[in-house]
Each structure stands twice: as structure tokens, then as C-alpha cells.
Amino acid sequence: MVRFIPELPYLDQAGHVYVPLAGDDRSCLKLNRHASQLWRDAVSAPVDHDGLPEADRAFLARLVERGALRTEAAR
């Protein structure tokens, strides 16, 4: 289990999550509905990272690479 912690402020509004500085060229990243739900789930409770679909694992890894999220072992 992994806990994802937001490293950047974000806005969760109208069904989407917006993460400033996490997009290309440090632009604001607007997550689609699926990605927004994945973000909400990841930052609200520990995640079974290995149990996620490959595309979701890759997406969260990219957010970690961009500095939008960091990880720590769940306790």
C-alpha cells in the first residue's frame, strides 16, 4: 500500500481536478473525469498500487515525476 501526498495546491471543482504547474511547460493540468477520480482516491487513502491497472499506475508515476505528488509507505 502506498500513500500519495499532494506536493502542489490543486482545485477540485465541477467534476475535474486542476493542478497548477504540473502540465507541459509548467502549465495548469486539467484532469479528465477518470484521472480526477483517480487523484481523489489516491490522495484520500492508501492505494494498492500493484492492484491498479497499468495505465493508472503510469499516470500516477508521471505525476510523481512532475512533482505534483510524492509517495510514502502507508502505515
Tab-separated table of N, CA, C and O in Angstrom:
chain	number	residue	atom	x	y	z
A	1	MET	N	0.848	-1.184	0.000
A	1	MET	CA	0.000	0.000	0.000
A	1	MET	C	0.890	1.242	0.000
A	1	MET	O	1.902	1.284	0.696
A	2	VAL	N	0.469	2.215	-0.756
A	2	VAL	CA	1.208	3.467	-0.917
A	2	VAL	C	0.267	4.629	-0.626
A	2	VAL	O	-0.909	4.588	-0.971
A	3	ARG	N	0.813	5.641	0.006
A	3	ARG	CA	0.058	6.876	0.224
A	3	ARG	C	0.624	7.930	-0.722
A	3	ARG	O	1.836	8.091	-0.819
A	4	PHE	N	-0.257	8.624	-1.449
A	4	PHE	CA	0.133	9.720	-2.329
A	4	PHE	C	-0.196	11.034	-1.636
A	4	PHE	O	-1.323	11.227	-1.180
A	5	ILE	N	0.791	11.919	-1.567
A	5	ILE	CA	0.626	13.206	-0.902
A	5	ILE	C	0.798	14.311	-1.939
A	5	ILE	O	1.812	14.333	-2.661
A	6	PRO	N	-0.173	15.222	-2.042
A	6	PRO	CA	-0.036	16.321	-2.998
A	6	PRO	C	1.136	17.231	-2.610
A	6	PRO	O	1.288	17.597	-1.452
A	7	GLU	N	1.949	17.570	-3.571
A	7	GLU	CA	3.066	18.489	-3.366
A	7	GLU	C	2.739	19.879	-3.911
A	7	GLU	O	3.474	20.818	-3.657
A	8	LEU	N	1.681	19.973	-4.672
A	8	LEU	CA	1.241	21.239	-5.246
A	8	LEU	C	-0.202	21.493	-4.825
A	8	LEU	O	-0.965	20.545	-4.617
A	9	PRO	N	-0.589	22.759	-4.709
A	9	PRO	CA	-2.004	23.024	-4.443
A	9	PRO	C	-2.828	22.551	-5.644
A	9	PRO	O	-2.314	22.482	-6.760
A	10	TYR	N	-4.069	22.213	-5.402
A	10	TYR	CA	-4.931	21.792	-6.505
A	10	TYR	C	-6.350	22.249	-6.232
A	10	TYR	O	-6.721	22.550	-5.104
A	11	LEU	N	-7.117	22.304	-7.291
A	11	LEU	CA	-8.513	22.715	-7.211
A	11	LEU	C	-9.370	21.562	-7.704
A	11	LEU	O	-9.120	21.018	-8.781
A	12	ASP	N	-10.346	21.176	-6.924
A	12	ASP	CA	-11.284	20.121	-7.299
A	12	ASP	C	-12.635	20.795	-7.450
A	12	ASP	O	-13.295	21.121	-6.464
A	13	GLN	N	-13.024	21.027	-8.708
A	13	GLN	CA	-14.240	21.792	-8.961
A	13	GLN	C	-14.915	21.304	-10.233
A	13	GLN	O	-14.237	20.997	-11.218
A	14	ALA	N	-16.229	21.256	-10.210
A	14	ALA	CA	-17.051	20.914	-11.371
A	14	ALA	C	-16.655	19.564	-11.988
A	14	ALA	O	-16.631	19.414	-13.204
A	15	GLY	N	-16.308	18.604	-11.132
A	15	GLY	CA	-16.018	17.261	-11.615
A	15	GLY	C	-14.593	17.027	-12.080
A	15	GLY	O	-14.255	15.920	-12.487
A	16	HIS	N	-13.756	18.054	-12.058
A	16	HIS	CA	-12.376	17.921	-12.523
A	16	HIS	C	-11.411	18.408	-11.453
A	16	HIS	O	-11.746	19.269	-10.642
A	17	VAL	N	-10.212	17.858	-11.497
A	17	VAL	CA	-9.121	18.335	-10.651
A	17	VAL	C	-8.167	19.120	-11.541
A	17	VAL	O	-7.826	18.677	-12.645
A	18	TYR	N	-7.760	20.280	-11.061
A	18	TYR	CA	-6.808	21.148	-11.760
A	18	TYR	C	-5.557	21.238	-10.898
A	18	TYR	O	-5.646	21.547	-9.706
A	19	VAL	N	-4.392	20.976	-11.507
A	19	VAL	CA	-3.128	21.007	-10.771
A	19	VAL	C	-2.196	22.000	-11.457
A	19	VAL	O	-1.689	21.727	-12.554
A	20	PRO	N	-1.973	23.173	-10.833
A	20	PRO	CA	-1.090	24.152	-11.459
A	20	PRO	C	0.352	23.642	-11.482
A	20	PRO	O	0.766	22.876	-10.598
A	21	LEU	N	1.068	24.030	-12.500
A	21	LEU	CA	2.495	23.732	-12.664
A	21	LEU	C	2.794	22.266	-12.959
A	21	LEU	O	3.955	21.878	-13.029
A	22	ALA	N	1.784	21.435	-13.148
A	22	ALA	CA	2.018	20.009	-13.384
A	22	ALA	C	1.904	19.627	-14.856
A	22	ALA	O	2.192	18.492	-15.226
A	23	GLY	N	1.504	20.561	-15.697
A	23	GLY	CA	1.354	20.284	-17.123
A	23	GLY	C	2.632	20.554	-17.891
A	23	GLY	O	3.676	20.880	-17.317
A	24	ASP	N	2.547	20.423	-19.196
A	24	ASP	CA	3.689	20.727	-20.048
A	24	ASP	C	4.109	22.178	-19.859
A	24	ASP	O	3.259	23.065	-19.721
A	25	ASP	N	5.402	22.410	-19.839
A	25	ASP	CA	5.956	23.755	-19.643
A	25	ASP	C	5.419	24.410	-18.381
A	25	ASP	O	5.210	25.622	-18.348
A	26	ARG	N	5.159	23.581	-17.351
A	26	ARG	CA	4.694	24.064	-16.042
A	26	ARG	C	3.321	24.740	-16.113
A	26	ARG	O	2.987	25.593	-15.311
A	27	SER	N	2.503	24.334	-17.080
A	27	SER	CA	1.149	24.874	-17.203
A	27	SER	C	0.219	24.162	-16.218
A	27	SER	O	0.596	23.194	-15.568
A	28	CYS	N	-1.008	24.639	-16.136
A	28	CYS	CA	-2.013	24.019	-15.287
A	28	CYS	C	-2.534	22.762	-15.975
A	28	CYS	O	-2.883	22.782	-17.150
A	29	LEU	N	-2.557	21.687	-15.250
A	29	LEU	CA	-3.021	20.408	-15.780
A	29	LEU	C	-4.470	20.191	-15.357
A	29	LEU	O	-4.782	20.167	-14.165
A	30	LYS	N	-5.365	20.053	-16.347
A	30	LYS	CA	-6.768	19.748	-16.072
A	30	LYS	C	-6.961	18.246	-16.291
A	30	LYS	O	-6.763	17.751	-17.394
A	31	LEU	N	-7.324	17.544	-15.237
A	31	LEU	CA	-7.506	16.104	-15.329
A	31	LEU	C	-8.910	15.777	-15.828
A	31	LEU	O	-9.883	16.430	-15.442
A	32	ASN	N	-9.012	14.758	-16.676
A	32	ASN	CA	-10.341	14.331	-17.116
A	32	ASN	C	-11.055	13.659	-15.950
A	32	ASN	O	-10.499	13.513	-14.865
A	33	ARG	N	-12.282	13.262	-16.154
A	33	ARG	CA	-13.072	12.735	-15.033
A	33	ARG	C	-12.457	11.478	-14.423
A	33	ARG	O	-12.424	11.322	-13.205
A	34	HIS	N	-11.971	10.576	-15.259
A	34	HIS	CA	-11.346	9.354	-14.721
A	34	HIS	C	-10.086	9.704	-13.926
A	34	HIS	O	-9.900	9.219	-12.806
A	35	ALA	N	-9.234	10.525	-14.504
A	35	ALA	CA	-7.996	10.913	-13.822
A	35	ALA	C	-8.295	11.708	-12.556
A	35	ALA	O	-7.593	11.568	-11.550
A	36	SER	N	-9.330	12.531	-12.596
A	36	SER	CA	-9.719	13.293	-11.401
A	36	SER	C	-10.143	12.358	-10.277
A	36	SER	O	-9.768	12.548	-9.117
A	37	GLN	N	-10.917	11.322	-10.611
A	37	GLN	CA	-11.332	10.365	-9.583
A	37	GLN	C	-10.139	9.578	-9.059
A	37	GLN	O	-10.024	9.323	-7.859
A	38	LEU	N	-9.220	9.221	-9.946
A	38	LEU	CA	-8.006	8.530	-9.531
A	38	LEU	C	-7.198	9.407	-8.570
A	38	LEU	O	-6.720	8.933	-7.538
A	39	TRP	N	-7.064	10.696	-8.874
A	39	TRP	CA	-6.368	11.648	-7.989
A	39	TRP	C	-7.052	11.685	-6.620
A	39	TRP	O	-6.398	11.564	-5.601
A	40	ARG	N	-8.377	11.874	-6.629
A	40	ARG	CA	-9.119	11.946	-5.359
A	40	ARG	C	-8.900	10.695	-4.514
A	40	ARG	O	-8.655	10.780	-3.313
A	41	ASP	N	-9.007	9.542	-5.158
A	41	ASP	CA	-8.818	8.279	-4.438
A	41	ASP	C	-7.391	8.168	-3.900
A	41	ASP	O	-7.182	7.732	-2.771
A	42	ALA	N	-6.427	8.577	-4.711
A	42	ALA	CA	-5.019	8.425	-4.337
A	42	ALA	C	-4.622	9.338	-3.182
A	42	ALA	O	-3.814	8.947	-2.341
A	43	VAL	N	-5.167	10.538	-3.126
A	43	VAL	CA	-4.763	11.468	-2.061
A	43	VAL	C	-5.616	11.332	-0.799
A	43	VAL	O	-5.270	11.906	0.227
A	44	SER	N	-6.690	10.567	-0.869
A	44	SER	CA	-7.576	10.467	0.296
A	44	SER	C	-7.331	9.236	1.167
A	44	SER	O	-7.708	9.227	2.333
A	45	ALA	N	-6.704	8.209	0.607
A	45	ALA	CA	-6.500	6.969	1.358
A	45	ALA	C	-5.354	6.182	0.726
A	45	ALA	O	-5.032	6.392	-0.451
A	46	PRO	N	-4.747	5.274	1.479
A	46	PRO	CA	-3.694	4.433	0.890
A	46	PRO	C	-4.216	3.668	-0.322
A	46	PRO	O	-5.381	3.280	-0.376
A	47	VAL	N	-3.331	3.458	-1.283
A	47	VAL	CA	-3.687	2.835	-2.558
A	47	VAL	C	-2.911	1.529	-2.716
A	47	VAL	O	-1.713	1.476	-2.439
A	48	ASP	N	-3.604	0.501	-3.170
A	48	ASP	CA	-2.938	-0.747	-3.557
A	48	ASP	C	-2.368	-0.524	-4.956
A	48	ASP	O	-3.007	-0.819	-5.962
A	49	HIS	N	-1.170	0.036	-4.987
A	49	HIS	CA	-0.556	0.446	-6.249
A	49	HIS	C	-0.453	-0.719	-7.229
A	49	HIS	O	-0.732	-0.550	-8.418
A	50	ASP	N	-0.067	-1.884	-6.759
A	50	ASP	CA	0.095	-3.043	-7.636
A	50	ASP	C	-1.242	-3.539	-8.185
A	50	ASP	O	-1.277	-4.188	-9.222
A	51	GLY	N	-2.341	-3.230	-7.505
A	51	GLY	CA	-3.658	-3.664	-7.948
A	51	GLY	C	-4.301	-2.741	-8.970
A	51	GLY	O	-5.341	-3.075	-9.527
A	52	LEU	N	-3.669	-1.592	-9.222
A	52	LEU	CA	-4.222	-0.646	-10.198
A	52	LEU	C	-3.927	-1.109	-11.622
A	52	LEU	O	-2.907	-1.768	-11.864
A	53	PRO	N	-4.781	-0.736	-12.575
A	53	PRO	CA	-4.454	-1.007	-13.975
A	53	PRO	C	-3.150	-0.301	-14.360
A	53	PRO	O	-2.805	0.744	-13.806
A	54	GLU	N	-2.439	-0.875	-15.312
A	54	GLU	CA	-1.138	-0.335	-15.735
A	54	GLU	C	-1.229	1.145	-16.118
A	54	GLU	O	-0.355	1.939	-15.752
A	55	ALA	N	-2.263	1.536	-16.846
A	55	ALA	CA	-2.395	2.938	-17.271
A	55	ALA	C	-2.532	3.874	-16.070
A	55	ALA	O	-1.953	4.972	-16.062
A	56	ASP	N	-3.257	3.455	-15.047
A	56	ASP	CA	-3.411	4.280	-13.844
A	56	ASP	C	-2.099	4.369	-13.070
A	56	ASP	O	-1.726	5.439	-12.581
A	57	ARG	N	-1.369	3.251	-12.981
A	57	ARG	CA	-0.057	3.279	-12.313
A	57	ARG	C	0.891	4.224	-13.042
A	57	ARG	O	1.603	5.007	-12.414
A	58	ALA	N	0.885	4.163	-14.365
A	58	ALA	CA	1.769	5.026	-15.163
A	58	ALA	C	1.382	6.495	-14.994
A	58	ALA	O	2.263	7.369	-14.909
A	59	PHE	N	0.099	6.772	-14.944
A	59	PHE	CA	-0.361	8.149	-14.771
A	59	PHE	C	0.094	8.698	-13.420
A	59	PHE	O	0.631	9.812	-13.344
A	60	LEU	N	-0.096	7.936	-12.357
A	60	LEU	CA	0.338	8.393	-11.034
A	60	LEU	C	1.860	8.547	-10.977
A	60	LEU	O	2.369	9.506	-10.387
A	61	ALA	N	2.582	7.650	-11.627
A	61	ALA	CA	4.046	7.760	-11.666
A	61	ALA	C	4.474	9.045	-12.368
A	61	ALA	O	5.419	9.718	-11.944
A	62	ARG	N	3.771	9.397	-13.422
A	62	ARG	CA	4.091	10.639	-14.149
A	62	ARG	C	3.834	11.857	-13.259
A	62	ARG	O	4.608	12.821	-13.280
A	63	LEU	N	2.775	11.840	-12.471
A	63	LEU	CA	2.507	12.949	-11.552
A	63	LEU	C	3.589	13.050	-10.479
A	63	LEU	O	3.956	14.155	-10.063
A	64	VAL	N	4.107	11.909	-10.058
A	64	VAL	CA	5.221	11.923	-9.099
A	64	VAL	C	6.460	12.515	-9.773
A	64	VAL	O	7.145	13.361	-9.198
A	65	GLU	N	6.751	12.099	-11.009
A	65	GLU	CA	7.898	12.631	-11.745
A	65	GLU	C	7.804	14.145	-11.928
A	65	GLU	O	8.809	14.849	-11.867
A	66	ARG	N	6.606	14.641	-12.154
A	66	ARG	CA	6.406	16.081	-12.378
A	66	ARG	C	6.366	16.874	-11.072
A	66	ARG	O	6.251	18.085	-11.082
A	67	GLY	N	6.427	16.186	-9.944
A	67	GLY	CA	6.451	16.870	-8.661
A	67	GLY	C	5.089	17.248	-8.120
A	67	GLY	O	4.987	17.976	-7.141
A	68	ALA	N	4.023	16.739	-8.730
A	68	ALA	CA	2.678	17.048	-8.263
A	68	ALA	C	2.303	16.189	-7.050
A	68	ALA	O	1.523	16.616	-6.206
A	69	LEU	N	2.852	14.975	-6.998
A	69	LEU	CA	2.597	14.064	-5.885
A	69	LEU	C	3.926	13.503	-5.392
A	69	LEU	O	4.898	13.450	-6.136
A	70	ARG	N	3.927	13.096	-4.141
A	70	ARG	CA	5.030	12.300	-3.627
A	70	ARG	C	4.427	11.070	-2.963
A	70	ARG	O	3.229	11.043	-2.673
A	71	THR	N	5.242	10.069	-2.758
A	71	THR	CA	4.743	8.827	-2.176
A	71	THR	C	5.442	8.531	-0.859
A	71	THR	O	6.563	8.976	-0.619
A	72	GLU	N	4.741	7.774	-0.045
A	72	GLU	CA	5.339	7.207	1.167
A	72	GLU	C	4.600	5.911	1.447
A	72	GLU	O	3.461	5.719	1.010
A	73	ALA	N	5.266	5.040	2.151
A	73	ALA	CA	4.638	3.759	2.509
A	73	ALA	C	3.462	4.029	3.442
A	73	ALA	O	3.562	4.859	4.351
A	74	ALA	N	2.370	3.358	3.185
A	74	ALA	CA	1.189	3.508	4.051
A	74	ALA	C	1.448	2.826	5.388
A	74	ALA	O	2.099	1.784	5.432
A	75	ARG	N	0.923	3.407	6.429
A	75	ARG	CA	1.117	2.825	7.768
A	75	ARG	C	-0.109	2.086	8.213
A	75	ARG	O	-1.185	2.320	7.891
